[in-house]
């Protein structure tokens, strides 16, 4: 749920600006300009090839770091940012909802259609309540009562398989690929970036690709309705909507 429902990127951008200043903000927003000396030695990039350093930082970054930060910040800068975030009490409760009202809509659909919803996250711990409790409080504040939140590590596919999930909605292609490879669940990828940057394997492996969580809920509702009204229609609906993997029975 890290980037599916909550606008983590906007809050991390704000915190990075507080630490490193406006030049970093402009860099992260894509307004490139010559590198500027960081405020202190800890934040500064090591001498040498900046492109190689940033590539190494991207590979070593936590899973839930937005891609723009992985490619625009050094490993040292990313570590400093996360140390700062970890010191903020109840940080995960401060995020805004990325699609206002979508969590309340999900709650209503779950109640109406008797769906069982599990929220998976890899959020690191911060000061204050645990990441799980912060996430539960945040979801409740947005309209989802009694949310089941699991703070997890490892392959989303193996987790989906162990929990017997039918559909996983995620905003990271690698997590969706794990799901279709390591489980019987279908994956819905929320891809808000340019479609030309979408990994080719996503379409090839039958991952449903949408622009918003709201669109994903529309599709899941159609699949659910088709399976209830006419099971014979279900396979055709899944093909039309981009889901080629069989559902977990």
Coordinates of C-alpha atoms in Angstrom, one line a residue:
X1 CA 0.0 0.0 0.0
X2 CA 3.1 2.3 0.2
X3 CA 2.5 4.2 -3.1
X4 CA -0.9 2.8 -4.1
X5 CA -3.1 4.8 -1.7
X6 CA -0.8 7.3 0.1
X7 CA 1.2 10.0 -1.6
X8 CA 4.6 9.1 0.0
X9 CA 6.6 10.7 -2.8
X10 CA 5.2 14.2 -2.1
X11 CA 6.0 14.0 1.6
X12 CA 9.5 12.5 1.0
X13 CA 10.1 15.4 -1.4
X14 CA 9.1 17.9 1.3
X15 CA 11.4 16.2 3.8
X16 CA 14.3 16.0 1.3
X17 CA 13.9 19.8 0.6
X18 CA 14.1 20.5 4.3
X19 CA 17.4 18.6 4.6
X20 CA 19.1 19.4 1.3
X21 CA 17.5 22.6 0.2
X22 CA 15.8 23.9 -3.0
X23 CA 18.5 22.5 -5.4
X24 CA 17.5 19.0 -4.4
X25 CA 13.8 19.8 -4.8
X26 CA 14.4 21.0 -8.3
X27 CA 16.5 17.9 -9.1
X28 CA 13.8 15.6 -7.8
X29 CA 11.1 17.4 -9.7
X30 CA 13.1 17.0 -12.9
X31 CA 14.2 20.6 -13.3
X32 CA 17.9 19.6 -13.8
X33 CA 20.7 22.1 -13.1
X34 CA 24.4 21.8 -12.4
X35 CA 25.2 19.8 -9.2
X36 CA 25.4 22.1 -6.2
X37 CA 27.6 21.4 -3.1
X38 CA 25.4 19.7 -0.4
X39 CA 24.9 21.5 2.9
X40 CA 27.4 19.3 4.7
X41 CA 29.9 16.6 4.1
X42 CA 27.5 13.8 5.1
X43 CA 25.1 14.8 2.4
X44 CA 27.7 15.3 -0.3
X45 CA 28.3 12.8 -3.1
X46 CA 31.7 11.1 -3.0
X47 CA 34.1 12.2 -5.7
X48 CA 34.0 10.3 -8.9
X49 CA 31.5 9.2 -11.5
X50 CA 28.1 10.6 -10.3
X51 CA 26.1 8.5 -12.7
X52 CA 27.7 5.3 -11.4
X53 CA 27.2 6.4 -7.8
X54 CA 23.5 7.1 -8.4
X55 CA 23.0 3.8 -10.1
X56 CA 24.6 2.0 -7.1
X57 CA 22.3 4.1 -4.8
X58 CA 19.3 3.0 -6.8
X59 CA 20.2 -0.6 -6.5
X60 CA 20.8 -0.3 -2.7
X61 CA 17.7 1.8 -1.9
X62 CA 14.8 0.5 0.2
X63 CA 12.0 -1.0 -1.9
X64 CA 9.5 1.7 -1.2
X65 CA 11.8 4.6 -2.2
X66 CA 10.2 6.4 -5.2
X67 CA 12.1 5.8 -8.5
X68 CA 12.9 9.5 -8.9
X69 CA 14.7 9.5 -5.6
X70 CA 16.6 6.3 -6.4
X71 CA 18.0 7.8 -9.5
X72 CA 18.5 11.4 -8.3
X73 CA 20.0 11.0 -4.9
X74 CA 23.2 9.3 -3.8
X75 CA 23.2 6.3 -1.4
X76 CA 24.5 8.6 1.3
X77 CA 21.7 11.1 0.7
X78 CA 19.1 8.4 0.7
X79 CA 20.3 7.0 4.0
X80 CA 20.3 10.5 5.6
X81 CA 16.8 11.1 4.4
X82 CA 15.5 7.8 5.8
X83 CA 17.3 8.5 9.2
X84 CA 15.4 11.8 9.3
X85 CA 12.1 10.2 8.4
X86 CA 12.6 7.5 11.0
X87 CA 13.0 10.2 13.6
X88 CA 9.6 11.8 12.8
X89 CA 6.9 10.6 15.2
X90 CA 4.0 8.8 13.5
X91 CA 5.3 9.8 10.0
X92 CA 3.1 7.3 8.2
X93 CA 0.0 9.0 9.6
X94 CA 1.0 12.4 8.0
X95 CA 0.6 11.3 4.3
X96 CA -2.2 12.5 2.2
X97 CA -4.5 10.2 0.2
X98 CA -3.3 10.0 -3.4
X99 CA -6.8 9.5 -4.8
X100 CA -9.2 11.3 -2.4
X101 CA -12.1 9.1 -1.5
X102 CA -10.8 5.8 -3.0
X103 CA -10.2 4.1 0.4
X104 CA -13.7 4.9 1.5
X105 CA -15.0 3.5 -1.8
X106 CA -12.9 0.4 -1.3
X107 CA -14.4 -0.1 2.2
X108 CA -17.9 0.3 0.8
X109 CA -17.2 -2.3 -2.0
X110 CA -15.7 -4.7 0.4
X111 CA -18.7 -4.5 2.7
X112 CA -21.2 -4.7 -0.1
X113 CA -19.5 -7.6 -2.0
X114 CA -18.1 -9.4 1.0
X115 CA -14.5 -9.0 -0.1
X116 CA -11.7 -9.7 2.4
X117 CA -9.0 -7.0 2.1
X118 CA -5.5 -7.3 3.3
X119 CA -3.1 -4.3 3.1
X120 CA 0.6 -5.2 2.5
X121 CA 3.4 -2.8 3.2
X122 CA 7.2 -2.7 3.6
X123 CA 7.3 0.6 5.5
X124 CA 10.2 1.0 7.8
X125 CA 9.6 1.8 11.5
X126 CA 9.6 5.4 12.7
X127 CA 9.3 7.1 16.0
X128 CA 5.9 6.8 17.6
X129 CA 3.6 3.8 17.0
X130 CA 4.6 0.8 15.0
X131 CA 4.4 1.1 11.2
X132 CA 1.5 -1.4 11.3
X133 CA -0.5 0.7 13.9
X134 CA 0.2 4.0 12.0
X135 CA -1.0 2.4 8.8
X136 CA -4.1 1.1 10.5
X137 CA -4.9 4.5 12.0
X138 CA -4.3 6.2 8.7
X139 CA -6.7 3.8 6.8
X140 CA -9.3 4.3 9.5
X141 CA -9.1 8.0 9.2
X142 CA -9.8 7.7 5.4
X143 CA -12.9 5.6 5.9
X144 CA -11.7 1.9 6.2
X145 CA -12.8 0.4 9.5
X146 CA -10.8 -2.4 11.1
X147 CA -8.1 -2.7 8.4
X148 CA -5.9 -5.8 8.3
X149 CA -2.4 -4.5 7.7
X150 CA 0.7 -6.7 7.4
X151 CA 4.2 -5.2 7.4
X152 CA 6.0 -7.7 5.2
X153 CA 9.4 -8.5 3.7
X154 CA 10.3 -10.7 0.7
X155 CA 8.5 -11.7 -2.4
X156 CA 4.9 -10.4 -2.8
X157 CA 4.2 -13.5 -4.9
X158 CA 5.1 -15.9 -2.1
X159 CA 3.1 -13.8 0.4
X160 CA 0.1 -13.8 -2.0
X161 CA 0.4 -17.6 -2.4
X162 CA 0.7 -18.1 1.4
X163 CA -2.4 -16.0 2.1
X164 CA -4.4 -17.4 -0.8
X165 CA -5.1 -14.0 -2.4
X166 CA -7.1 -13.7 -5.6
X167 CA -6.0 -10.2 -6.8
X168 CA -3.0 -8.0 -5.7
X169 CA -3.1 -4.3 -6.5
X170 CA 0.4 -2.7 -6.5
X171 CA 2.2 0.2 -8.0
X172 CA 5.6 -1.6 -8.5
X173 CA 6.1 -3.7 -11.6
X174 CA 8.6 -6.0 -9.7
X175 CA 6.0 -6.8 -7.1
X176 CA 3.3 -7.6 -9.7
X177 CA 5.8 -9.8 -11.6
X178 CA 6.5 -11.7 -8.3
X179 CA 2.8 -12.2 -7.9
X180 CA 2.1 -13.7 -11.3
X181 CA 5.3 -15.9 -11.1
X182 CA 5.1 -17.1 -7.6
X183 CA 1.3 -17.4 -7.0
X184 CA -2.0 -18.1 -8.6
X185 CA -3.3 -14.6 -7.9
X186 CA -3.8 -12.0 -10.6
X187 CA -2.0 -8.7 -10.4
X188 CA -3.2 -5.2 -11.1
X189 CA -0.4 -2.7 -11.7
X190 CA -1.2 1.0 -11.0
X191 CA 1.1 2.7 -13.4
X192 CA 0.9 6.5 -13.2
X193 CA 4.0 7.1 -15.3
X194 CA 4.4 7.2 -19.1
X195 CA 3.2 4.0 -20.6
X196 CA 6.3 3.9 -22.8
X197 CA 8.3 3.2 -19.6
X198 CA 6.2 0.2 -18.7
X199 CA 8.3 -3.0 -18.5
X200 CA 7.4 -5.2 -21.5
X201 CA 7.1 -8.2 -19.2
X202 CA 4.1 -6.7 -17.5
X203 CA 1.9 -7.1 -20.6
X204 CA 3.5 -10.3 -21.6
X205 CA 2.7 -12.0 -18.3
X206 CA -0.9 -10.9 -18.2
X207 CA -0.7 -8.2 -15.6
X208 CA -3.6 -5.8 -15.7
X209 CA -2.3 -2.2 -16.1
X210 CA -4.3 0.8 -14.9
X211 CA -3.7 4.5 -14.3
X212 CA -5.5 4.7 -11.0
X213 CA -6.7 2.6 -8.1
X214 CA -10.2 3.7 -8.9
X215 CA -9.8 2.2 -12.4
X216 CA -8.6 -1.0 -10.8
X217 CA -11.6 -1.1 -8.5
X218 CA -13.9 -0.7 -11.6
X219 CA -12.2 -3.7 -13.2
X220 CA -12.3 -5.9 -10.1
X221 CA -15.9 -5.1 -9.7
X222 CA -16.7 -6.1 -13.3
X223 CA -14.8 -9.4 -12.8
X224 CA -16.7 -10.0 -9.5
X225 CA -20.0 -9.3 -11.1
X226 CA -19.3 -11.5 -14.1
X227 CA -18.2 -14.4 -11.9
X228 CA -21.5 -14.2 -9.9
X229 CA -23.9 -13.7 -12.8
X230 CA -22.4 -16.0 -15.5
X231 CA -19.2 -17.9 -14.8
X232 CA -18.8 -18.6 -18.5
X233 CA -18.4 -14.9 -19.2
X234 CA -15.5 -14.5 -16.7
X235 CA -12.7 -15.8 -19.0
X236 CA -13.7 -13.3 -21.7
X237 CA -13.9 -10.4 -19.3
X238 CA -10.5 -11.2 -17.9
X239 CA -9.0 -11.3 -21.4
X240 CA -10.6 -7.9 -22.3
X241 CA -9.3 -6.3 -19.1
X242 CA -5.8 -7.6 -19.3
X243 CA -5.9 -10.4 -16.7
X244 CA -4.6 -13.6 -18.2
X245 CA -3.5 -15.5 -15.1
X246 CA -6.1 -17.8 -13.5
X247 CA -7.7 -16.7 -10.3
X248 CA -6.8 -18.5 -7.1
X249 CA -9.7 -20.9 -6.5

